[in-house]
Short mmCIF file of N, CA and C in Angstrom, two decimals:
data_model
loop_
_atom_site.label_atom_id
_atom_site.label_comp_id
_atom_site.label_asym_id
_atom_site.label_seq_id
_atom_site.Cartn_x
_atom_site.Cartn_y
_atom_site.Cartn_z
N UNK A 14 21.24 -10.57 1.94
CA UNK A 14 19.82 -10.38 1.90
C UNK A 14 19.47 -9.06 2.55
N UNK A 15 18.58 -8.34 1.96
CA UNK A 15 18.28 -7.00 2.44
C UNK A 15 17.15 -6.98 3.45
N UNK A 16 16.49 -8.11 3.70
CA UNK A 16 15.40 -8.13 4.65
C UNK A 16 14.05 -7.90 4.00
N UNK A 17 14.05 -7.59 2.73
CA UNK A 17 12.79 -7.38 2.02
C UNK A 17 12.25 -8.73 1.59
N UNK A 18 10.94 -8.84 1.55
CA UNK A 18 10.32 -10.10 1.18
C UNK A 18 10.52 -10.44 -0.28
N UNK A 19 10.72 -9.44 -1.12
CA UNK A 19 10.85 -9.70 -2.55
C UNK A 19 12.31 -9.82 -2.99
N UNK A 20 13.24 -9.84 -2.04
CA UNK A 20 14.63 -9.96 -2.42
C UNK A 20 14.91 -11.40 -2.84
N UNK A 21 15.79 -11.55 -3.78
CA UNK A 21 16.11 -12.85 -4.35
C UNK A 21 17.15 -13.55 -3.49
N UNK A 22 17.08 -14.85 -3.41
CA UNK A 22 18.05 -15.61 -2.64
C UNK A 22 19.35 -15.72 -3.42
N UNK A 23 20.44 -15.79 -2.70
CA UNK A 23 21.72 -15.98 -3.35
C UNK A 23 21.79 -17.40 -3.90
N UNK A 24 22.63 -17.66 -4.90
CA UNK A 24 22.65 -18.98 -5.55
C UNK A 24 23.01 -20.13 -4.60
N UNK A 25 23.79 -19.87 -3.56
CA UNK A 25 24.20 -20.96 -2.69
C UNK A 25 23.10 -21.34 -1.69
N UNK A 26 22.04 -20.56 -1.54
CA UNK A 26 20.97 -20.90 -0.61
C UNK A 26 19.73 -21.42 -1.29
N UNK A 27 19.71 -21.49 -2.60
CA UNK A 27 18.55 -22.03 -3.31
C UNK A 27 18.56 -23.54 -3.26
N UNK A 28 17.39 -24.12 -3.25
CA UNK A 28 17.25 -25.57 -3.30
C UNK A 28 17.23 -25.98 -4.77
N UNK A 29 18.32 -26.63 -5.22
CA UNK A 29 18.41 -26.99 -6.63
C UNK A 29 17.48 -28.14 -7.00
N UNK A 30 17.27 -29.05 -6.07
CA UNK A 30 16.43 -30.19 -6.39
C UNK A 30 15.09 -30.06 -5.66
N UNK A 31 14.45 -28.90 -5.74
CA UNK A 31 13.18 -28.67 -5.08
C UNK A 31 12.05 -29.42 -5.75
N UNK A 32 12.21 -29.79 -7.04
CA UNK A 32 11.13 -30.50 -7.72
C UNK A 32 11.10 -31.97 -7.35
N UNK A 33 12.09 -32.48 -6.60
CA UNK A 33 12.08 -33.87 -6.15
C UNK A 33 11.37 -34.03 -4.82
N UNK A 34 11.09 -32.94 -4.11
CA UNK A 34 10.57 -33.00 -2.76
C UNK A 34 9.05 -32.92 -2.78
N UNK A 35 8.37 -33.92 -2.24
CA UNK A 35 6.94 -33.88 -1.98
C UNK A 35 6.04 -33.76 -3.18
N UNK A 36 6.38 -34.34 -4.32
CA UNK A 36 5.51 -34.26 -5.47
C UNK A 36 5.11 -35.67 -5.90
N UNK A 37 4.17 -36.23 -5.18
CA UNK A 37 3.67 -37.55 -5.53
C UNK A 37 2.39 -37.42 -6.33
N UNK A 38 1.92 -38.57 -6.87
CA UNK A 38 0.69 -38.55 -7.64
C UNK A 38 -0.53 -38.39 -6.75
N UNK A 39 -0.41 -38.74 -5.46
CA UNK A 39 -1.56 -38.67 -4.58
C UNK A 39 -1.73 -37.30 -3.94
N UNK A 40 -0.98 -36.30 -4.32
CA UNK A 40 -1.06 -34.98 -3.71
C UNK A 40 -2.20 -34.16 -4.29
N UNK A 41 -2.64 -34.45 -5.50
CA UNK A 41 -3.74 -33.70 -6.08
C UNK A 41 -3.31 -32.79 -7.22
N UNK A 42 -2.21 -33.12 -7.86
CA UNK A 42 -1.75 -32.33 -9.00
C UNK A 42 -2.15 -33.01 -10.30
N UNK A 43 -3.39 -33.45 -10.41
CA UNK A 43 -3.83 -34.16 -11.59
C UNK A 43 -4.17 -33.20 -12.72
N UNK A 44 -4.70 -33.78 -13.81
CA UNK A 44 -5.05 -32.97 -14.98
C UNK A 44 -6.21 -32.04 -14.70
N UNK A 45 -7.12 -32.45 -13.80
CA UNK A 45 -8.27 -31.60 -13.54
C UNK A 45 -7.93 -30.42 -12.64
N UNK A 46 -6.82 -30.45 -11.94
CA UNK A 46 -6.46 -29.37 -11.03
C UNK A 46 -5.50 -28.37 -11.65
N UNK A 47 -5.09 -28.58 -12.89
CA UNK A 47 -4.12 -27.66 -13.49
C UNK A 47 -4.69 -26.29 -13.77
N UNK A 48 -5.96 -26.20 -14.16
CA UNK A 48 -6.55 -24.91 -14.49
C UNK A 48 -6.97 -24.12 -13.27
N UNK A 49 -6.94 -24.71 -12.09
CA UNK A 49 -7.40 -24.03 -10.88
C UNK A 49 -6.44 -22.97 -10.40
N UNK A 50 -5.18 -23.01 -10.80
CA UNK A 50 -4.20 -22.07 -10.30
C UNK A 50 -4.22 -20.73 -11.00
N UNK A 51 -4.86 -20.63 -12.14
CA UNK A 51 -4.94 -19.39 -12.92
C UNK A 51 -3.58 -18.83 -13.25
N UNK A 52 -2.58 -19.66 -13.46
CA UNK A 52 -1.27 -19.20 -13.88
C UNK A 52 -0.38 -18.70 -12.77
N UNK A 53 -0.76 -18.92 -11.52
CA UNK A 53 0.07 -18.45 -10.43
C UNK A 53 1.27 -19.36 -10.19
N UNK A 54 1.08 -20.65 -10.39
CA UNK A 54 2.15 -21.60 -10.13
C UNK A 54 2.38 -22.43 -11.37
N UNK A 55 3.61 -22.88 -11.55
CA UNK A 55 3.87 -23.78 -12.67
C UNK A 55 3.55 -25.20 -12.26
N UNK A 56 3.93 -26.18 -13.05
CA UNK A 56 3.52 -27.55 -12.80
C UNK A 56 4.15 -28.16 -11.55
N UNK A 57 5.20 -27.58 -11.03
CA UNK A 57 5.84 -28.09 -9.83
C UNK A 57 5.43 -27.32 -8.59
N UNK A 58 4.49 -26.39 -8.69
CA UNK A 58 4.04 -25.63 -7.54
C UNK A 58 4.91 -24.44 -7.21
N UNK A 59 5.91 -24.15 -8.02
CA UNK A 59 6.77 -23.01 -7.76
C UNK A 59 6.13 -21.75 -8.29
N UNK A 60 6.40 -20.64 -7.65
CA UNK A 60 5.80 -19.37 -8.04
C UNK A 60 6.50 -18.82 -9.27
N UNK A 61 5.73 -18.38 -10.22
CA UNK A 61 6.29 -17.83 -11.45
C UNK A 61 6.70 -16.38 -11.20
N UNK A 62 7.97 -16.06 -11.43
CA UNK A 62 8.48 -14.72 -11.16
C UNK A 62 7.83 -13.67 -12.06
N UNK A 63 7.45 -14.04 -13.25
CA UNK A 63 6.86 -13.09 -14.18
C UNK A 63 5.50 -12.60 -13.68
N UNK A 64 4.70 -13.50 -13.10
CA UNK A 64 3.39 -13.11 -12.57
C UNK A 64 3.53 -12.21 -11.36
N UNK A 65 4.56 -12.42 -10.56
CA UNK A 65 4.75 -11.64 -9.34
C UNK A 65 5.03 -10.17 -9.66
N UNK A 66 5.78 -9.91 -10.70
CA UNK A 66 6.17 -8.54 -11.00
C UNK A 66 5.18 -7.84 -11.93
N UNK A 67 4.24 -8.57 -12.53
CA UNK A 67 3.26 -7.93 -13.40
C UNK A 67 2.30 -7.05 -12.62
N UNK A 68 2.00 -7.40 -11.38
CA UNK A 68 1.01 -6.68 -10.60
C UNK A 68 1.59 -5.46 -9.90
N UNK A 69 2.90 -5.32 -9.86
CA UNK A 69 3.53 -4.23 -9.12
C UNK A 69 3.13 -2.84 -9.63
N UNK A 70 3.12 -2.57 -10.92
CA UNK A 70 2.68 -1.23 -11.36
C UNK A 70 1.22 -0.95 -11.02
N UNK A 71 0.40 -1.98 -11.03
CA UNK A 71 -1.01 -1.77 -10.69
C UNK A 71 -1.17 -1.46 -9.21
N UNK A 72 -0.38 -2.13 -8.37
CA UNK A 72 -0.44 -1.84 -6.93
C UNK A 72 0.05 -0.43 -6.64
N UNK A 73 1.12 -0.02 -7.30
CA UNK A 73 1.66 1.32 -7.08
C UNK A 73 0.66 2.38 -7.53
N UNK A 74 0.02 2.15 -8.67
CA UNK A 74 -0.98 3.09 -9.17
C UNK A 74 -2.17 3.17 -8.22
N UNK A 75 -2.58 2.02 -7.70
CA UNK A 75 -3.70 1.99 -6.76
C UNK A 75 -3.34 2.72 -5.47
N UNK A 76 -2.11 2.56 -5.00
CA UNK A 76 -1.67 3.25 -3.79
C UNK A 76 -1.62 4.76 -4.01
N UNK A 77 -1.16 5.18 -5.20
CA UNK A 77 -1.14 6.62 -5.49
C UNK A 77 -2.55 7.19 -5.52
N UNK A 78 -3.48 6.49 -6.17
CA UNK A 78 -4.85 6.99 -6.23
C UNK A 78 -5.50 7.00 -4.85
N UNK A 79 -5.19 6.01 -4.03
CA UNK A 79 -5.74 5.98 -2.67
C UNK A 79 -5.21 7.15 -1.84
N UNK A 80 -3.93 7.46 -1.98
CA UNK A 80 -3.36 8.58 -1.24
C UNK A 80 -3.94 9.90 -1.72
N UNK A 81 -4.12 10.04 -3.02
CA UNK A 81 -4.70 11.27 -3.56
C UNK A 81 -6.16 11.41 -3.12
N UNK A 82 -6.91 10.33 -3.21
CA UNK A 82 -8.32 10.38 -2.84
C UNK A 82 -8.52 10.67 -1.36
N UNK A 83 -7.78 9.97 -0.52
CA UNK A 83 -7.91 10.20 0.93
C UNK A 83 -7.44 11.61 1.30
N UNK A 84 -6.38 12.07 0.67
CA UNK A 84 -5.91 13.43 0.94
C UNK A 84 -6.91 14.48 0.52
N UNK A 85 -7.55 14.29 -0.63
CA UNK A 85 -8.55 15.26 -1.10
C UNK A 85 -9.77 15.27 -0.20
N UNK A 86 -10.25 14.09 0.20
CA UNK A 86 -11.43 14.02 1.06
C UNK A 86 -11.14 14.65 2.42
N UNK A 87 -10.00 14.31 3.01
CA UNK A 87 -9.66 14.89 4.32
C UNK A 87 -9.38 16.38 4.23
N UNK A 88 -8.84 16.84 3.10
CA UNK A 88 -8.63 18.28 2.92
C UNK A 88 -9.95 19.02 2.87
N UNK A 89 -10.88 18.50 2.11
CA UNK A 89 -12.20 19.14 2.02
C UNK A 89 -12.93 19.11 3.37
N UNK A 90 -12.84 17.99 4.08
CA UNK A 90 -13.48 17.89 5.39
C UNK A 90 -12.85 18.85 6.38
N UNK A 91 -11.53 18.95 6.38
CA UNK A 91 -10.85 19.86 7.30
C UNK A 91 -11.14 21.32 6.98
N UNK A 92 -11.17 21.66 5.69
CA UNK A 92 -11.47 23.04 5.30
C UNK A 92 -12.90 23.41 5.65
N UNK A 93 -13.83 22.48 5.43
CA UNK A 93 -15.23 22.75 5.79
C UNK A 93 -15.39 22.89 7.30
N UNK A 94 -14.71 22.05 8.06
CA UNK A 94 -14.79 22.15 9.52
C UNK A 94 -14.16 23.45 10.01
N UNK A 95 -13.06 23.87 9.38
CA UNK A 95 -12.44 25.13 9.77
C UNK A 95 -13.36 26.31 9.50
N UNK A 96 -14.03 26.31 8.35
CA UNK A 96 -14.96 27.39 8.04
C UNK A 96 -16.17 27.38 8.95
N UNK A 97 -16.68 26.21 9.27
CA UNK A 97 -17.83 26.14 10.18
C UNK A 97 -17.45 26.56 11.60
N UNK A 98 -16.29 26.18 12.06
CA UNK A 98 -15.85 26.55 13.41
C UNK A 98 -15.47 28.02 13.49
N UNK A 99 -15.08 28.58 12.36
CA UNK A 99 -14.70 29.99 12.33
C UNK A 99 -15.92 30.88 12.57
N UNK A 100 -17.09 30.44 12.12
CA UNK A 100 -18.30 31.23 12.29
C UNK A 100 -18.86 31.13 13.70
N UNK A 101 -18.48 30.11 14.46
CA UNK A 101 -18.99 29.93 15.81
C UNK A 101 -18.14 30.68 16.84
N UNK A 102 -18.54 30.49 18.10
CA UNK A 102 -17.83 31.16 19.19
C UNK A 102 -16.87 30.17 19.86
N UNK A 103 -15.83 29.80 19.16
CA UNK A 103 -14.82 28.88 19.68
C UNK A 103 -13.48 29.62 19.71
N UNK A 104 -12.54 29.13 20.48
CA UNK A 104 -11.22 29.76 20.45
C UNK A 104 -10.61 29.71 19.05
N UNK A 105 -9.75 30.65 18.75
CA UNK A 105 -9.16 30.76 17.42
C UNK A 105 -8.25 29.57 17.10
N UNK A 106 -7.83 28.85 18.12
CA UNK A 106 -6.97 27.70 17.92
C UNK A 106 -7.68 26.55 17.21
N UNK A 107 -8.99 26.44 17.40
CA UNK A 107 -9.74 25.33 16.82
C UNK A 107 -9.80 25.42 15.29
N UNK A 108 -10.26 26.56 14.70
CA UNK A 108 -10.25 26.61 13.24
C UNK A 108 -8.84 26.60 12.66
N UNK A 109 -7.86 27.13 13.40
CA UNK A 109 -6.48 27.10 12.92
C UNK A 109 -5.96 25.67 12.86
N UNK A 110 -6.32 24.85 13.84
CA UNK A 110 -5.89 23.45 13.84
C UNK A 110 -6.54 22.70 12.68
N UNK A 111 -7.81 22.96 12.44
CA UNK A 111 -8.48 22.32 11.31
C UNK A 111 -7.85 22.76 9.98
N UNK A 112 -7.54 24.02 9.88
CA UNK A 112 -6.93 24.52 8.64
C UNK A 112 -5.53 23.95 8.43
N UNK A 113 -4.75 23.87 9.51
CA UNK A 113 -3.41 23.28 9.39
C UNK A 113 -3.48 21.79 9.04
N UNK A 114 -4.41 21.08 9.65
CA UNK A 114 -4.59 19.68 9.33
C UNK A 114 -5.04 19.48 7.89
N UNK A 115 -5.91 20.37 7.41
CA UNK A 115 -6.35 20.29 6.02
C UNK A 115 -5.18 20.59 5.08
N UNK A 116 -4.33 21.53 5.46
CA UNK A 116 -3.15 21.83 4.65
C UNK A 116 -2.19 20.65 4.58
N UNK A 117 -2.02 19.96 5.71
CA UNK A 117 -1.16 18.77 5.72
C UNK A 117 -1.75 17.67 4.84
N UNK A 118 -3.07 17.51 4.87
CA UNK A 118 -3.71 16.49 4.03
C UNK A 118 -3.63 16.86 2.55
N UNK A 119 -3.69 18.16 2.24
CA UNK A 119 -3.54 18.60 0.85
C UNK A 119 -2.12 18.31 0.36
N UNK A 120 -1.15 18.56 1.20
CA UNK A 120 0.24 18.25 0.85
C UNK A 120 0.43 16.74 0.67
N UNK A 121 -0.26 15.96 1.51
CA UNK A 121 -0.19 14.51 1.37
C UNK A 121 -0.79 14.06 0.05
N UNK A 122 -1.85 14.71 -0.40
CA UNK A 122 -2.45 14.36 -1.69
C UNK A 122 -1.47 14.66 -2.83
N UNK A 123 -0.77 15.77 -2.72
CA UNK A 123 0.22 16.11 -3.75
C UNK A 123 1.37 15.11 -3.74
N UNK A 124 1.85 14.77 -2.56
CA UNK A 124 2.93 13.78 -2.47
C UNK A 124 2.47 12.42 -2.99
N UNK A 125 1.25 12.05 -2.69
CA UNK A 125 0.72 10.78 -3.17
C UNK A 125 0.62 10.73 -4.68
N UNK A 126 0.26 11.85 -5.28
CA UNK A 126 0.14 11.87 -6.74
C UNK A 126 1.51 11.77 -7.41
N UNK A 127 2.55 12.13 -6.70
CA UNK A 127 3.91 12.04 -7.25
C UNK A 127 4.60 10.73 -6.89
N UNK A 128 3.88 9.83 -6.25
CA UNK A 128 4.43 8.51 -5.95
C UNK A 128 5.06 8.37 -4.59
N UNK A 129 5.04 9.37 -3.78
CA UNK A 129 5.61 9.29 -2.42
C UNK A 129 4.52 8.85 -1.45
N UNK A 130 4.07 7.60 -1.60
CA UNK A 130 2.90 7.16 -0.87
C UNK A 130 3.17 6.93 0.61
N UNK A 131 4.37 6.51 0.98
CA UNK A 131 4.66 6.33 2.42
C UNK A 131 4.66 7.66 3.14
N UNK A 132 5.30 8.64 2.56
CA UNK A 132 5.30 9.96 3.18
C UNK A 132 3.91 10.55 3.19
N UNK A 133 3.15 10.30 2.14
CA UNK A 133 1.78 10.79 2.08
C UNK A 133 0.93 10.16 3.17
N UNK A 134 1.11 8.87 3.42
CA UNK A 134 0.35 8.21 4.46
C UNK A 134 0.66 8.80 5.83
N UNK A 135 1.94 9.00 6.12
CA UNK A 135 2.30 9.57 7.41
C UNK A 135 1.83 11.01 7.54
N UNK A 136 1.84 11.74 6.45
CA UNK A 136 1.34 13.12 6.50
C UNK A 136 -0.17 13.15 6.67
N UNK A 137 -0.87 12.21 6.07
CA UNK A 137 -2.32 12.11 6.30
C UNK A 137 -2.62 11.82 7.77
N UNK A 138 -1.86 10.92 8.35
CA UNK A 138 -2.05 10.60 9.77
C UNK A 138 -1.77 11.82 10.63
N UNK A 139 -0.68 12.53 10.33
CA UNK A 139 -0.33 13.72 11.11
C UNK A 139 -1.40 14.81 10.95
N UNK A 140 -1.89 15.03 9.74
CA UNK A 140 -2.93 16.03 9.52
C UNK A 140 -4.21 15.69 10.24
N UNK A 141 -4.58 14.42 10.23
CA UNK A 141 -5.78 13.99 10.93
C UNK A 141 -5.61 14.14 12.44
N UNK A 142 -4.42 13.88 12.93
CA UNK A 142 -4.18 14.05 14.38
C UNK A 142 -4.21 15.51 14.79
N UNK A 143 -3.72 16.39 13.91
CA UNK A 143 -3.79 17.83 14.21
C UNK A 143 -5.24 18.28 14.26
N UNK A 144 -6.05 17.78 13.32
CA UNK A 144 -7.48 18.13 13.35
C UNK A 144 -8.16 17.59 14.60
N UNK A 145 -7.81 16.37 15.01
CA UNK A 145 -8.39 15.80 16.21
C UNK A 145 -7.95 16.57 17.46
N UNK A 146 -6.72 17.02 17.47
CA UNK A 146 -6.23 17.82 18.58
C UNK A 146 -6.97 19.16 18.66
N UNK A 147 -7.21 19.76 17.49
CA UNK A 147 -7.98 21.01 17.46
C UNK A 147 -9.41 20.80 17.95
N UNK A 148 -9.96 19.63 17.69
CA UNK A 148 -11.30 19.34 18.14
C UNK A 148 -11.34 19.19 19.66
N UNK A 149 -10.23 18.80 20.28
CA UNK A 149 -10.19 18.67 21.74
C UNK A 149 -10.20 20.04 22.44
N UNK A 150 -9.78 21.06 21.74
CA UNK A 150 -9.79 22.40 22.32
C UNK A 150 -11.16 23.06 22.27
N UNK A 151 -12.10 22.41 21.60
CA UNK A 151 -13.45 22.96 21.45
C UNK A 151 -14.24 22.81 22.72
#
């Protein structure tokens, strides 16, 4: 077992007679309750493997769009803050920190669009922390 939640059990650890355990008529698996599951479970309450893997591409696409969107918004915010701080009388380190943080968020948006969402998330966090650090020097 690899430790991942979606890893499959080896054949010797599966319960072969799982449909004999705890399935009485008084549990509530009547004819009126069959449509309530929306296809998530079969008649024995076991999870259908086909439904589990159908949503995976949608989740990955949603994660990519979230990384791209958050990276773009933070890039624009960091660039605007760098330009605004550049016009004021602050140390040069402040707009440089905002610009570097915006650059890191832009790179995170690019990585997110290519499917590297974990790296994009950590880069977004690092870019935001660099911007916050630059704000402390103000």
